[in-house]
Coordinates of C-alpha atoms in Angstrom, one line a residue:
X15 CA -7.4 -4.7 -54.7
X16 CA -10.5 -4.5 -56.9
X17 CA -13.1 -2.6 -54.8
X18 CA -10.7 -1.9 -51.9
X19 CA -10.4 1.7 -50.8
X20 CA -7.2 3.3 -52.1
X21 CA -4.0 3.8 -50.0
X22 CA -1.7 1.8 -47.7
X23 CA -3.4 -0.5 -45.3
X24 CA -3.0 0.4 -41.6
X25 CA -5.1 -2.2 -39.8
X26 CA -7.2 -5.3 -40.4
X27 CA -9.6 -7.3 -38.2
X28 CA -12.2 -10.0 -38.6
X29 CA -15.5 -9.6 -36.8
X30 CA -17.8 -12.3 -35.4
X31 CA -19.9 -12.3 -38.6
X32 CA -16.8 -13.2 -40.6
X33 CA -16.4 -9.8 -42.3
X34 CA -12.8 -8.6 -42.8
X35 CA -12.5 -4.9 -42.0
X36 CA -9.6 -3.1 -43.6
X37 CA -8.5 0.4 -42.6
X38 CA -6.4 2.5 -44.9
X39 CA -5.5 6.0 -46.0
X40 CA -8.8 6.6 -47.9
X41 CA -11.5 4.9 -45.8
X42 CA -12.7 1.7 -44.3
X43 CA -13.4 -1.4 -46.4
X44 CA -15.6 -4.3 -45.4
X45 CA -15.0 -7.6 -47.3
X46 CA -17.6 -10.4 -47.2
X47 CA -15.5 -12.9 -49.1
X48 CA -16.8 -11.7 -52.5
X49 CA -17.2 -8.0 -52.5
X50 CA -16.0 -4.8 -50.8
X51 CA -18.2 -2.2 -49.2
X52 CA -16.4 1.2 -48.6
X53 CA -17.2 3.6 -45.8
X54 CA -15.9 7.1 -46.0
X55 CA -16.6 10.6 -44.7
X56 CA -19.8 12.0 -46.1
X57 CA -20.6 15.6 -45.1
X58 CA -24.3 15.0 -45.6
X59 CA -24.4 12.0 -43.2
X60 CA -23.9 12.8 -39.5
X61 CA -23.4 9.0 -38.8
X62 CA -20.5 8.6 -41.3
X63 CA -16.8 8.6 -40.5
X64 CA -15.5 12.1 -39.7
X65 CA -12.1 11.4 -41.3
X66 CA -11.0 8.9 -44.0
X67 CA -7.5 8.0 -42.8
X68 CA -8.0 5.0 -40.6
X69 CA -5.3 4.4 -38.0
X70 CA -6.5 1.4 -36.0
X71 CA -9.2 -1.2 -35.8
X72 CA -10.2 -3.2 -32.7
X73 CA -12.8 -5.8 -31.7
X74 CA -13.7 -5.7 -28.0
X75 CA -14.9 -8.4 -25.7
X76 CA -18.5 -7.7 -26.6
X77 CA -17.6 -8.2 -30.3
X78 CA -18.0 -4.5 -31.1
X79 CA -15.9 -3.0 -33.9
X80 CA -14.0 0.2 -32.9
X81 CA -12.4 2.4 -35.6
X82 CA -9.9 5.1 -34.9
X83 CA -8.7 8.0 -37.0
X84 CA -6.2 10.8 -36.0
X85 CA -8.9 12.7 -34.0
X86 CA -11.9 10.4 -33.7
X87 CA -12.8 7.1 -32.1
X88 CA -15.9 5.4 -33.6
X89 CA -18.2 2.5 -32.6
X90 CA -19.7 0.8 -35.5
X91 CA -23.4 -0.2 -35.2
X92 CA -24.1 -3.1 -37.6
X93 CA -27.9 -2.6 -37.3
X94 CA -28.3 0.4 -39.6
X95 CA -24.6 0.4 -40.5
X96 CA -23.8 3.7 -38.8
X97 CA -20.9 5.1 -36.8
X98 CA -21.1 6.6 -33.3
X99 CA -18.2 9.1 -33.1
X100 CA -16.2 10.5 -30.2
X101 CA -13.8 13.3 -30.8
X102 CA -10.5 13.5 -28.8
X103 CA -10.1 17.3 -29.7
X104 CA -12.8 18.3 -27.2
X105 CA -10.7 16.6 -24.5
X106 CA -7.1 17.3 -25.6
X107 CA -5.4 18.5 -28.8
X108 CA -3.5 15.2 -29.3
X109 CA -3.3 12.8 -32.3
X110 CA -4.4 9.2 -31.7
X111 CA -2.1 6.4 -32.8
X112 CA -3.5 3.0 -31.8
X113 CA -6.3 1.2 -30.0
X114 CA -4.3 -1.3 -27.9
X115 CA -6.5 -3.1 -25.4
X116 CA -9.7 -3.2 -23.5
X117 CA -9.8 -3.3 -19.7
X118 CA -12.8 -3.1 -17.3
X119 CA -15.1 -1.8 -20.0
X120 CA -12.5 0.9 -21.1
X121 CA -10.6 1.0 -24.4
X122 CA -6.9 1.9 -24.0
X123 CA -5.6 4.1 -26.7
X124 CA -2.1 5.5 -27.4
X125 CA -1.5 9.0 -28.6
X126 CA 1.4 11.2 -29.6
X127 CA 1.5 12.9 -26.2
X128 CA -0.2 10.5 -23.8
X129 CA -2.1 7.3 -23.1
X130 CA -5.9 7.5 -22.9
X131 CA -8.8 5.4 -21.7
X132 CA -12.2 5.7 -23.3
X133 CA -15.2 4.6 -21.1
X134 CA -17.9 3.2 -23.3
X135 CA -20.6 3.6 -20.7
X136 CA -19.8 7.2 -19.9
X137 CA -18.8 7.9 -23.5
X138 CA -15.8 10.0 -22.5
X139 CA -12.0 10.1 -22.7
X140 CA -9.7 10.3 -19.7
X141 CA -5.9 10.4 -19.4
X142 CA -4.3 7.1 -18.5
X143 CA -1.3 8.2 -16.4
X144 CA 1.0 6.0 -14.4
X145 CA 3.1 7.6 -11.6
X146 CA 6.3 9.0 -13.0
X147 CA 5.4 8.7 -16.7
X148 CA 6.1 11.8 -18.6
X149 CA 4.2 13.1 -21.6
X150 CA 5.7 11.5 -24.8
X151 CA 4.7 9.6 -27.9
X152 CA 3.2 6.2 -27.2
X153 CA 2.9 3.4 -29.7
X154 CA 1.7 0.2 -28.0
X155 CA 0.4 -1.0 -24.7
X156 CA 0.1 -4.6 -23.3
X157 CA -0.6 -6.0 -19.9
X158 CA 0.9 -9.4 -19.1
X159 CA -0.6 -12.2 -17.1
X160 CA 1.1 -10.8 -13.9
X161 CA -0.5 -7.4 -14.4
X162 CA 2.7 -5.8 -15.5
X163 CA 2.1 -3.0 -18.1
X164 CA 4.5 -2.8 -21.0
X165 CA 4.3 0.5 -23.0
X166 CA 6.3 1.4 -26.1
X167 CA 7.2 5.1 -26.0
X168 CA 9.4 7.7 -27.6
X169 CA 11.9 7.1 -24.8
X170 CA 12.1 3.3 -25.0
X171 CA 10.1 0.4 -23.5
X172 CA 8.4 1.2 -20.2
X173 CA 7.7 -1.5 -17.7
X174 CA 5.2 -0.5 -15.0
X175 CA 4.1 -2.5 -12.0
X176 CA 0.7 -1.1 -10.8
X177 CA 1.1 -3.0 -7.5
X178 CA 4.3 -1.3 -6.5
X179 CA 3.7 1.8 -8.6
X180 CA 7.3 1.5 -9.8
X181 CA 8.3 2.0 -13.4
X182 CA 11.4 1.2 -15.4
X183 CA 12.5 2.5 -18.8
X184 CA 14.5 0.2 -21.0
X185 CA 15.9 2.5 -23.7
X186 CA 17.2 1.7 -27.1
X187 CA 20.7 1.3 -25.9
X188 CA 19.4 -1.4 -23.5
X189 CA 20.3 0.6 -20.4
X190 CA 17.7 0.2 -17.6
X191 CA 16.7 3.5 -15.9
X192 CA 14.2 3.7 -13.0
X193 CA 11.5 6.3 -13.4

């Protein structure tokens, strides 16, 4: 705890350099095995975080560290130790909940109203809709080895097959309902 930013921990990852990154309610902490370095919003630094409440951390296939707060997605640049930031509010007034996966150079993110993809090359958000999927809170997304997409939502567990474009909702009472 000594040196760690205050607040409950929301996410933790380890990067390819061995640093532990810890996201919590009051900033981002980097631990090198001996000491913590804290990253927080600084109104005088345009390359700092824009919000302190870290929601999710993610390491992509290129070993890049992604950080997410309620309204911002950040890409950390270790050379120079700065954050490139991308605001969801310019795209939609949603609150982001989790960075879930990476697919074809796009980061898949859940929100309280929808699923999103962020294209790193184009540096923009897009909606990630599957046919028949209504707007609702989403918590998690995984794709299995058969390409079936599993999505945790406010209505239960969604199973979506992109090949057949057919979805099934498995609700909390374990009833299966076709979408």
